Short mmCIF file of C-alpha atoms and ligand atoms in Angstrom, two decimals:
data_model
loop_
_atom_site.label_atom_id
_atom_site.label_comp_id
_atom_site.label_asym_id
_atom_site.label_seq_id
_atom_site.Cartn_x
_atom_site.Cartn_y
_atom_site.Cartn_z
CA MET A 1 0.38 110.08 31.05
CA SER A 2 -0.68 107.14 28.87
CA LYS A 3 1.80 104.37 28.12
CA HIS A 4 3.33 104.12 24.64
CA TYR A 5 2.93 100.63 23.24
CA ASN A 6 4.77 99.29 20.23
CA PRO A 7 3.31 96.18 18.59
CA ILE A 8 6.31 95.83 16.26
CA GLU A 9 8.51 95.37 19.32
CA HIS A 10 6.08 92.67 20.47
CA PHE A 11 6.27 91.05 17.01
CA GLN A 12 10.07 91.19 17.10
CA GLN A 13 10.12 89.40 20.48
CA TRP A 14 7.85 86.60 19.24
CA PHE A 15 9.63 86.29 15.90
CA TYR A 16 13.08 85.76 17.43
CA GLU A 17 11.75 83.65 20.30
CA ILE A 18 10.14 81.21 17.85
CA LYS A 19 13.14 81.33 15.54
CA ASN A 20 15.43 80.39 18.45
CA LEU A 21 13.07 77.67 19.68
CA ASP A 22 13.53 76.09 16.25
CA THR A 23 10.19 74.25 16.40
CA GLY A 24 10.09 73.74 12.65
CA ASP A 25 7.58 76.53 12.05
CA GLU A 26 8.23 78.29 8.72
CA ILE A 27 8.74 81.55 10.52
CA ASN A 28 8.75 83.86 7.48
CA ALA A 29 5.71 82.36 5.76
CA MET A 30 2.59 84.51 6.04
CA GLN A 31 -0.82 84.41 4.46
CA LEU A 32 -1.55 87.58 2.56
CA SER A 33 -5.21 88.35 1.90
CA THR A 34 -6.29 90.98 -0.58
CA ILE A 35 -9.64 92.11 -1.96
CA GLY A 36 -9.79 91.26 -5.63
CA ILE A 37 -11.10 93.47 -8.39
CA ASP A 38 -14.14 91.13 -8.41
CA GLY A 39 -14.77 92.03 -4.74
CA PHE A 40 -13.83 88.60 -3.42
CA PRO A 41 -11.00 88.06 -0.93
CA LYS A 42 -8.05 85.90 -1.93
CA THR A 43 -5.33 84.49 0.27
CA ARG A 44 -1.93 83.16 -0.69
CA ILE A 45 1.40 82.56 1.01
CA VAL A 46 4.24 85.06 0.66
CA LEU A 47 7.47 85.38 2.58
CA LEU A 48 8.21 88.15 5.04
CA LYS A 49 11.57 89.54 3.97
CA ARG A 50 11.98 92.45 6.36
CA PHE A 51 10.08 94.16 9.10
CA THR A 52 10.74 97.68 10.26
CA TRP A 53 9.12 100.03 12.77
CA GLU A 54 6.80 101.01 9.91
CA GLY A 55 5.60 97.61 8.78
CA PHE A 56 6.03 94.26 7.05
CA ILE A 57 7.79 93.89 3.70
CA PHE A 58 7.32 91.24 1.03
CA PHE A 59 8.28 91.02 -2.63
CA THR A 60 6.25 90.03 -5.62
CA ASN A 61 5.33 90.66 -9.21
CA TYR A 62 3.33 93.90 -9.38
CA LYS A 63 1.43 92.47 -12.36
CA SER A 64 0.29 89.40 -10.43
CA GLU A 65 -3.28 89.02 -9.25
CA LYS A 66 -2.30 90.29 -5.80
CA GLY A 67 -0.51 93.25 -7.43
CA LYS A 68 -3.64 94.15 -9.39
CA ALA A 69 -5.79 93.71 -6.30
CA LEU A 70 -3.52 95.99 -4.23
CA ALA A 71 -3.43 98.63 -6.98
CA ASN A 72 -7.23 98.74 -6.78
CA ASN A 73 -7.57 98.45 -2.99
CA ASN A 74 -4.49 98.76 -0.79
CA ARG A 75 -6.16 97.26 2.27
CA ALA A 76 -4.75 93.84 3.10
CA SER A 77 -4.21 91.43 5.95
CA LEU A 78 -1.42 89.10 7.03
CA LEU A 79 -1.64 85.97 9.12
CA PHE A 80 1.36 84.27 10.68
CA ASN A 81 0.30 80.82 11.79
CA TRP A 82 3.15 79.46 13.92
CA HIS A 83 1.23 76.30 14.57
CA LYS A 84 3.96 74.29 16.28
CA SER A 85 4.58 77.14 18.70
CA GLN A 86 0.81 77.52 19.24
CA ARG A 87 0.85 81.16 18.28
CA GLU A 88 -0.72 83.31 15.60
CA VAL A 89 -0.37 86.93 14.62
CA HIS A 90 -3.16 88.64 12.64
CA ILE A 91 -2.39 91.98 11.06
CA TYR A 92 -4.29 94.35 8.87
CA GLY A 93 -3.53 97.69 7.38
CA HIS A 94 -2.61 99.48 4.18
CA THR A 95 0.04 98.51 1.64
CA GLU A 96 2.37 100.72 -0.36
CA LYS A 97 5.06 99.93 -2.90
CA ILE A 98 8.49 100.40 -1.36
CA PRO A 99 10.94 102.77 -3.13
CA GLU A 100 12.42 101.36 -6.34
CA ASN A 101 16.02 101.55 -5.06
CA LEU A 102 15.14 99.35 -2.06
CA SER A 103 13.55 96.75 -4.35
CA GLU A 104 16.67 96.87 -6.53
CA GLY A 105 18.89 96.39 -3.49
CA TYR A 106 16.95 93.33 -2.39
CA PHE A 107 16.79 91.92 -5.93
CA GLU A 108 20.56 92.15 -6.21
CA SER A 109 20.95 89.94 -3.13
CA ARG A 110 18.87 87.11 -4.63
CA PRO A 111 20.41 83.98 -6.18
CA ARG A 112 20.76 84.02 -9.97
CA GLY A 113 18.04 81.36 -10.39
CA SER A 114 15.50 83.46 -8.50
CA LYS A 115 16.43 86.51 -10.57
CA LEU A 116 15.83 84.59 -13.80
CA ALA A 117 12.58 83.20 -12.40
CA ALA A 118 11.37 86.77 -11.81
CA TRP A 119 11.93 87.46 -15.52
CA VAL A 120 10.47 84.21 -16.77
CA SER A 121 7.30 84.20 -14.75
CA GLU A 122 4.74 86.82 -15.29
CA GLN A 123 2.95 85.50 -12.24
CA SER A 124 -0.71 84.55 -12.57
CA THR A 125 -0.45 84.66 -16.36
CA ILE A 126 -0.94 81.33 -18.00
CA ILE A 127 2.12 79.55 -19.34
CA PRO A 128 0.50 76.81 -21.43
CA SER A 129 3.16 74.12 -21.00
CA ARG A 130 6.31 73.12 -19.16
CA THR A 131 8.16 73.04 -22.51
CA ILE A 132 7.36 76.73 -23.11
CA LEU A 133 8.48 77.57 -19.57
CA ASP A 134 11.80 75.70 -20.03
CA LYS A 135 12.31 77.37 -23.40
CA ARG A 136 11.78 80.84 -21.91
CA MET A 137 14.25 80.03 -19.13
CA GLU A 138 16.83 78.87 -21.68
CA GLN A 139 16.42 82.04 -23.77
CA LEU A 140 16.82 84.23 -20.70
CA GLU A 141 19.90 82.31 -19.56
CA GLN A 142 21.46 83.04 -22.95
CA LYS A 143 20.38 86.69 -22.91
CA PHE A 144 21.93 87.30 -19.49
CA GLN A 145 24.95 85.02 -19.90
CA ASN A 146 27.95 86.55 -18.07
CA LYS A 147 25.87 89.64 -17.29
CA GLU A 148 24.27 91.05 -14.19
CA ILE A 149 20.54 90.31 -14.19
CA PRO A 150 18.60 93.56 -13.58
CA LYS A 151 15.37 93.71 -11.65
CA PRO A 152 12.34 93.46 -13.94
CA PRO A 153 10.40 96.74 -13.85
CA TYR A 154 7.25 94.91 -12.76
CA TRP A 155 8.87 93.26 -9.73
CA GLY A 156 9.34 94.80 -6.27
CA GLY A 157 8.34 95.11 -2.66
CA TYR A 158 5.31 96.19 -0.73
CA ILE A 159 5.18 97.32 2.85
CA LEU A 160 2.04 96.62 4.83
CA LYS A 161 1.67 99.37 7.40
CA PRO A 162 -0.47 97.96 10.18
CA ILE A 163 -3.38 99.66 11.86
CA HIS A 164 -4.36 96.58 13.88
CA ILE A 165 -2.28 93.67 15.20
CA GLU A 166 -3.52 90.74 17.23
CA PHE A 167 -1.21 88.31 19.03
CA ILE A 168 -2.81 84.99 19.91
CA LYS A 169 -1.23 82.37 22.16
CA TYR A 170 -2.83 79.10 23.05
CA GLU A 171 -2.48 78.42 26.77
CA ALA A 172 -2.88 74.73 27.52
CA PHE A 173 -3.54 75.19 31.24
CA THR A 174 -6.56 77.47 30.67
CA LYS A 175 -7.55 75.73 27.43
CA ALA A 176 -8.03 79.22 26.04
CA ASN A 177 -6.36 81.65 23.70
CA LYS A 178 -4.72 84.67 25.22
CA VAL A 179 -5.32 87.58 22.87
CA ILE A 180 -3.41 90.84 22.89
CA GLN A 181 -4.72 93.44 20.47
CA TYR A 182 -3.13 96.69 19.40
CA THR A 183 -5.15 99.27 17.48
CA LEU A 184 -3.70 102.46 16.05
CA GLN A 185 -5.39 105.60 17.40
CA GLN A 186 -5.95 108.92 15.67
CA ASP A 187 -3.06 110.42 17.66
CA TYR A 188 -0.79 107.62 16.25
CA ASN A 189 -0.48 105.94 19.66
CA TRP A 190 -1.40 102.28 19.93
CA CYS A 191 -4.20 101.18 22.22
CA LYS A 192 -3.51 97.77 23.81
CA THR A 193 -6.06 95.33 25.23
CA SER A 194 -5.66 91.80 26.64
CA SER A 195 -8.32 89.13 26.89
CA TYR A 196 -8.97 85.40 26.83
CA ARG A 197 -10.97 83.68 24.13
CA PHE A 198 -12.23 80.19 24.72
CA LEU A 199 -11.92 77.75 21.88
C1 FMN B 1 6.28 78.82 0.86
C2 FMN B 1 5.84 79.77 -0.24
C3 FMN B 1 6.37 81.04 -0.30
C4 FMN B 1 5.99 81.93 -1.30
N1 FMN B 1 6.51 83.19 -1.29
C5 FMN B 1 6.12 84.08 -2.24
C6 FMN B 1 6.61 85.43 -2.20
O1 FMN B 1 7.39 85.83 -1.32
N2 FMN B 1 6.17 86.28 -3.16
C7 FMN B 1 5.29 85.88 -4.13
O2 FMN B 1 4.93 86.70 -4.98
N3 FMN B 1 4.80 84.63 -4.19
C8 FMN B 1 5.19 83.71 -3.26
N4 FMN B 1 4.68 82.44 -3.27
C9 FMN B 1 3.70 82.09 -4.32
C10 FMN B 1 2.32 82.64 -3.90
O3 FMN B 1 1.76 81.85 -2.87
C11 FMN B 1 1.32 82.71 -5.07
O4 FMN B 1 1.05 81.44 -5.58
C12 FMN B 1 1.80 83.61 -6.20
O5 FMN B 1 2.43 84.77 -5.68
C13 FMN B 1 0.66 84.05 -7.13
O6 FMN B 1 -0.34 84.70 -6.34
P1 FMN B 1 -1.49 85.66 -6.95
O7 FMN B 1 -1.89 85.03 -8.25
O8 FMN B 1 -2.58 85.62 -5.95
O9 FMN B 1 -0.89 87.01 -7.13
C14 FMN B 1 5.05 81.53 -2.28
C15 FMN B 1 4.50 80.25 -2.21
C16 FMN B 1 4.89 79.38 -1.21
C17 FMN B 1 4.28 78.00 -1.17
#
């Protein structure tokens, strides 16, 4: 019988190991690459807020450039570059919006300033000056004074469900990268391979 591998378990081990080592790596920061409507790739940093057995969750403005890109093509990749720990994780797969009630639940847990910022910034739209930005913030503060700030309808989470995950660890003694790759098979089992890549 073939062995059942679980790359998310592997990710969990690395994530908490690096977190506990406290090397100064920004553990939650990941580079999200999408394919734009113009056909070009674009990469930006977003924060990993949750990971589950199904995938990796981040939050954003659905009307942002990345939101538009993902609406057009839900294929995306993530790169965790834990440079100080000499490790990287490359992931690619398909994204989906998470259910609205889960986005609401996460939004509720955010500080008031971040909630207002979600209202004030229609990400990737041009705000012509700092004065206009400050003015919008002021108006929103008044609007929501002494009130709960609801989640904007255009704001929420995505889950990236991986089909391929690559764990890369630099090994000083071999001067090579140890690479462990997991690829999802048609029967939903993961195929695992290990190799060394010289730099
Ligand atoms: C450390 C860091 C964390 C960030 N986290 C997020 C995030 O979780 N979600 C998000 O939408 N943008 C985040 N941003 C901003 C994005 O990098 C990006 O500038 C913004 O989302 C607009 O991207 P887009 O125009 O490609 O959609 C973060 C930026 C930095 C520097």
